[in-house]
PDB file of C-alpha atoms in Angstrom:
ATOM      1  CA  PRO A 824       7.698 -20.008 -26.972  1.00 60.00           C
ATOM      2  CA  ASN A 825       4.294 -21.225 -26.116  1.00 66.00           C
ATOM      3  CA  ARG A 826       2.997 -21.813 -22.897  1.00 65.00           C
ATOM      4  CA  GLN A 827       4.186 -25.041 -22.001  1.00 69.00           C
ATOM      5  CA  GLN A 828       7.115 -24.339 -22.687  1.00 67.00           C
ATOM      6  CA  THR A 829       7.145 -21.414 -20.333  1.00 66.00           C
ATOM      7  CA  MET A 830       5.742 -23.501 -17.726  1.00 66.00           C
ATOM      8  CA  SER A 831       8.028 -26.535 -17.874  1.00 73.00           C
ATOM      9  CA  ALA A 832      11.241 -23.784 -17.546  1.00 71.00           C
ATOM     10  CA  VAL A 833       9.370 -22.725 -14.813  1.00 71.00           C
ATOM     11  CA  GLU A 834       9.441 -25.936 -13.674  1.00 74.00           C
ATOM     12  CA  GLU A 835      12.601 -26.796 -14.096  1.00 78.00           C
ATOM     13  CA  ALA A 836      13.926 -23.494 -12.617  1.00 75.00           C
ATOM     14  CA  LEU A 837      12.071 -24.543  -8.729  1.00 78.00           C
ATOM     15  CA  GLU A 838      13.508 -27.604  -8.904  1.00 79.00           C
ATOM     16  CA  ARG A 839      16.534 -25.367  -9.081  1.00 81.00           C
ATOM     17  CA  ILE A 840      15.906 -23.349  -6.698  1.00 78.00           C
ATOM     18  CA  LYS A 841      14.295 -25.211  -3.910  1.00 77.00           C
ATOM     19  CA  GLU A 842      17.449 -27.522  -3.826  1.00 78.00           C
ATOM     20  CA  GLN A 843      19.979 -24.125  -2.579  1.00 80.00           C
ATOM     21  CA  THR A 844      20.785 -24.035   0.741  1.00 82.00           C
ATOM     22  CA  GLY A 845      18.962 -21.165   2.891  1.00 86.00           C
ATOM     23  CA  VAL A 846      15.861 -21.089   0.531  1.00 89.00           C
ATOM     24  CA  GLU A 847      13.591 -20.888   2.309  1.00 91.00           C
ATOM     25  CA  GLY A 848      10.063 -20.564  -0.275  1.00 92.00           C
ATOM     26  CA  TYR A 849       9.149 -18.484  -4.068  1.00 93.00           C
ATOM     27  CA  VAL A 850       6.290 -17.068  -4.645  1.00 94.00           C
ATOM     28  CA  ILE A 851       5.153 -17.161  -8.360  1.00 92.00           C
ATOM     29  CA  CYS A 852       2.641 -15.039  -9.415  1.00 92.00           C
ATOM     30  CA  ASN A 853       1.697 -13.397 -12.992  1.00 89.00           C
ATOM     31  CA  SER A 854       2.391  -9.581 -13.644  1.00 87.00           C
ATOM     32  CA  ASP A 855      -1.218  -8.446 -11.797  1.00 91.00           C
ATOM     33  CA  GLY A 856      -0.256  -9.535  -8.045  1.00 93.00           C
ATOM     34  CA  ILE A 857      -2.428 -12.880  -8.358  1.00 94.00           C
ATOM     35  CA  VAL A 858      -0.485 -16.089  -7.347  1.00 94.00           C
ATOM     36  CA  LEU A 859       0.072 -18.667  -9.568  1.00 90.00           C
ATOM     37  CA  ARG A 860       2.436 -21.044  -7.250  1.00 90.00           C
ATOM     38  CA  ARG A 861       3.354 -20.269  -3.821  1.00 93.00           C
ATOM     39  CA  SER A 862       5.862 -23.412  -1.557  1.00 92.00           C
ATOM     40  CA  PRO A 863       4.049 -24.788   1.011  1.00 92.00           C
ATOM     41  CA  SER A 864       5.979 -23.643   3.761  1.00 90.00           C
ATOM     42  CA  ILE A 865       4.074 -19.758   2.658  1.00 94.00           C
ATOM     43  CA  ALA A 866       1.194 -19.389   3.934  1.00 96.00           C
ATOM     44  CA  LYS A 867      -1.640 -18.546   1.226  1.00 97.00           C
ATOM     45  CA  ALA A 868      -2.571 -15.051   3.167  1.00 97.00           C
ATOM     46  CA  ILE A 869       1.607 -14.116   3.496  1.00 96.00           C
ATOM     47  CA  ALA A 870       1.786 -15.210  -0.252  1.00 97.00           C
ATOM     48  CA  ASP A 871      -0.677 -13.486  -1.554  1.00 97.00           C
ATOM     49  CA  ASN A 872       0.400 -10.272   0.174  1.00 97.00           C
ATOM     50  CA  ILE A 873       4.062 -10.554  -1.120  1.00 96.00           C
ATOM     51  CA  ALA A 874       3.025 -11.471  -4.494  1.00 96.00           C
ATOM     52  CA  GLN A 875       0.641  -7.739  -4.434  1.00 96.00           C
ATOM     53  CA  SER A 876       3.753  -6.008  -2.905  1.00 95.00           C
ATOM     54  CA  MET A 877       6.576  -7.299  -5.208  1.00 94.00           C
ATOM     55  CA  SER A 878       4.693  -6.676  -8.891  1.00 93.00           C
ATOM     56  CA  LYS A 879       4.292  -3.359  -6.889  1.00 94.00           C
ATOM     57  CA  LEU A 880       7.948  -2.795  -6.359  1.00 94.00           C
ATOM     58  CA  ALA A 881       8.917  -4.760  -9.804  1.00 92.00           C
ATOM     59  CA  GLN A 882       6.829  -2.327 -12.093  1.00 91.00           C
ATOM     60  CA  SER A 883       8.445   0.108 -10.845  1.00 94.00           C
ATOM     61  CA  ALA A 884      11.845  -0.932 -11.232  1.00 93.00           C
ATOM     62  CA  ARG A 885      10.565  -2.079 -14.774  1.00 91.00           C
ATOM     63  CA  ASP A 886       9.470   1.821 -15.183  1.00 93.00           C
ATOM     64  CA  VAL A 887      12.499   3.748 -14.023  1.00 95.00           C
ATOM     65  CA  THR A 888      15.273   1.537 -15.893  1.00 93.00           C
ATOM     66  CA  ARG A 889      12.813   2.196 -18.927  1.00 93.00           C
ATOM     67  CA  ASP A 890      12.882   5.935 -18.057  1.00 95.00           C
ATOM     68  CA  LEU A 891      16.968   5.459 -17.877  1.00 95.00           C
ATOM     69  CA  ASN A 892      17.218   4.055 -20.842  1.00 94.00           C
ATOM     70  CA  PRO A 893      13.896   2.761 -22.901  1.00 93.00           C
ATOM     71  CA  ASN A 894      15.997   0.449 -24.918  1.00 93.00           C
ATOM     72  CA  ASP A 895      16.557  -1.758 -21.523  1.00 92.00           C
ATOM     73  CA  ASP A 896      14.402  -3.748 -19.228  1.00 89.00           C
ATOM     74  CA  LEU A 897      14.549  -5.419 -16.153  1.00 88.00           C
ATOM     75  CA  LYS A 898      15.291  -8.896 -14.723  1.00 89.00           C
ATOM     76  CA  ASN A 899      16.385  -8.868 -11.662  1.00 90.00           C
ATOM     77  CA  LEU A 900      15.175  -7.913  -8.166  1.00 92.00           C
ATOM     78  CA  ARG A 901      17.522  -7.942  -5.064  1.00 93.00           C
ATOM     79  CA  ILE A 902      16.251  -6.777  -1.711  1.00 93.00           C
ATOM     80  CA  LYS A 903      18.257  -8.017   1.552  1.00 93.00           C
ATOM     81  CA  THR A 904      16.172  -6.505   4.759  1.00 90.00           C
ATOM     82  CA  SER A 905      17.928  -7.083   8.413  1.00 89.00           C
ATOM     83  CA  ARG A 906      17.050 -10.938   8.047  1.00 89.00           C
ATOM     84  CA  LYS A 907      15.785 -11.731   4.579  1.00 92.00           C
ATOM     85  CA  GLU A 908      16.817 -11.715   1.233  1.00 93.00           C
ATOM     86  CA  LEU A 909      14.681 -11.485  -1.875  1.00 93.00           C
ATOM     87  CA  ILE A 910      14.879 -11.600  -5.067  1.00 92.00           C
ATOM     88  CA  VAL A 911      12.382 -11.172  -7.951  1.00 93.00           C
ATOM     89  CA  SER A 912      12.936 -12.440 -11.525  1.00 89.00           C
ATOM     90  CA  HIS A 913      10.332 -10.769 -14.015  1.00 83.00           C
ATOM     91  CA  ASP A 914       9.126 -11.716 -16.896  1.00 80.00           C
ATOM     92  CA  LYS A 915       6.668 -11.000 -19.890  1.00 78.00           C
ATOM     93  CA  ASP A 916       4.369 -13.107 -18.065  1.00 80.00           C
ATOM     94  CA  PHE A 917       5.624 -14.264 -14.230  1.00 85.00           C
ATOM     95  CA  ILE A 918       6.879 -12.824 -11.631  1.00 91.00           C
ATOM     96  CA  VAL A 919       9.376 -15.126  -9.180  1.00 91.00           C
ATOM     97  CA  ILE A 920       9.397 -14.209  -5.851  1.00 93.00           C
ATOM     98  CA  VAL A 921      12.953 -16.740  -4.164  1.00 93.00           C
ATOM     99  CA  ILE A 922      12.883 -15.315  -0.067  1.00 94.00           C
ATOM    100  CA  GLN A 923      16.034 -17.036   1.752  1.00 92.00           C
ATOM    101  CA  GLU A 924      17.899 -16.163   4.769  1.00 89.00           C
ATOM    102  CA  TRP A 925      20.273 -14.006   4.493  1.00 80.00           C
ATOM    103  CA  ARG A 926      23.860 -14.303   6.150  1.00 73.00           C
ATOM    104  CA  PRO A 927      27.053 -11.822   6.203  1.00 69.00           C
ATOM    105  CA  ALA A 928      28.885 -13.329   3.106  1.00 66.00           C
ATOM    106  CA  LYS A 929      32.039 -13.879   4.600  1.00 64.00           C
ATOM    107  CA  GLU A 930      35.053 -12.048   4.007  1.00 57.00           C
ATOM    108  CA  ASP A 931      38.472 -13.113   2.727  1.00 52.00           C
ATOM    109  CA  GLN A 932      40.671 -10.738   4.985  1.00 53.00           C
ATOM    110  CA  SER A 933      44.037 -12.946   4.629  1.00 55.00           C
ATOM    111  CA  HIS A 934      45.075  -9.797   3.108  1.00 53.00           C
ATOM    112  CA  LEU A 935      45.127  -7.986   5.942  1.00 56.00           C
ATOM    113  CA  GLN A 936      47.650 -10.062   7.299  1.00 57.00           C
ATOM    114  CA  GLN A 937      51.464  -9.535   8.611  1.00 58.00           C
ATOM    115  CA  PRO A 938      53.231 -12.013   6.747  1.00 56.00           C
ATOM    116  CA  THR A 939      54.822 -13.705   9.084  1.00 57.00           C
ATOM    117  CA  THR A 940      59.256 -13.508   9.016  1.00 55.00           C
TER     118      THR A 940
END
């Protein structure tokens, strides 16, 4: 795909991301950690810091993935902190970082209930 097709795919992905519940923002950067786009809710300095840090981490994770299997490649990296979740999607041209609110999953505990007699 050419650059125009790639940017169109990025625009479509951004629209889908914005519609998701709990999404607080996004940063798109190149593989050097230079911010290409960010959501308005994220200040420029914070976006720059996120892009630099996540691009380094994504590259390290990609290196580890290839060390384990040279025929494999990193696609996504998911990081959960005590308050947030970051989803990092790695492509050859772009890194998309989505920051979302983290909420514990509601576990289905119906299997723990005693049968009624």
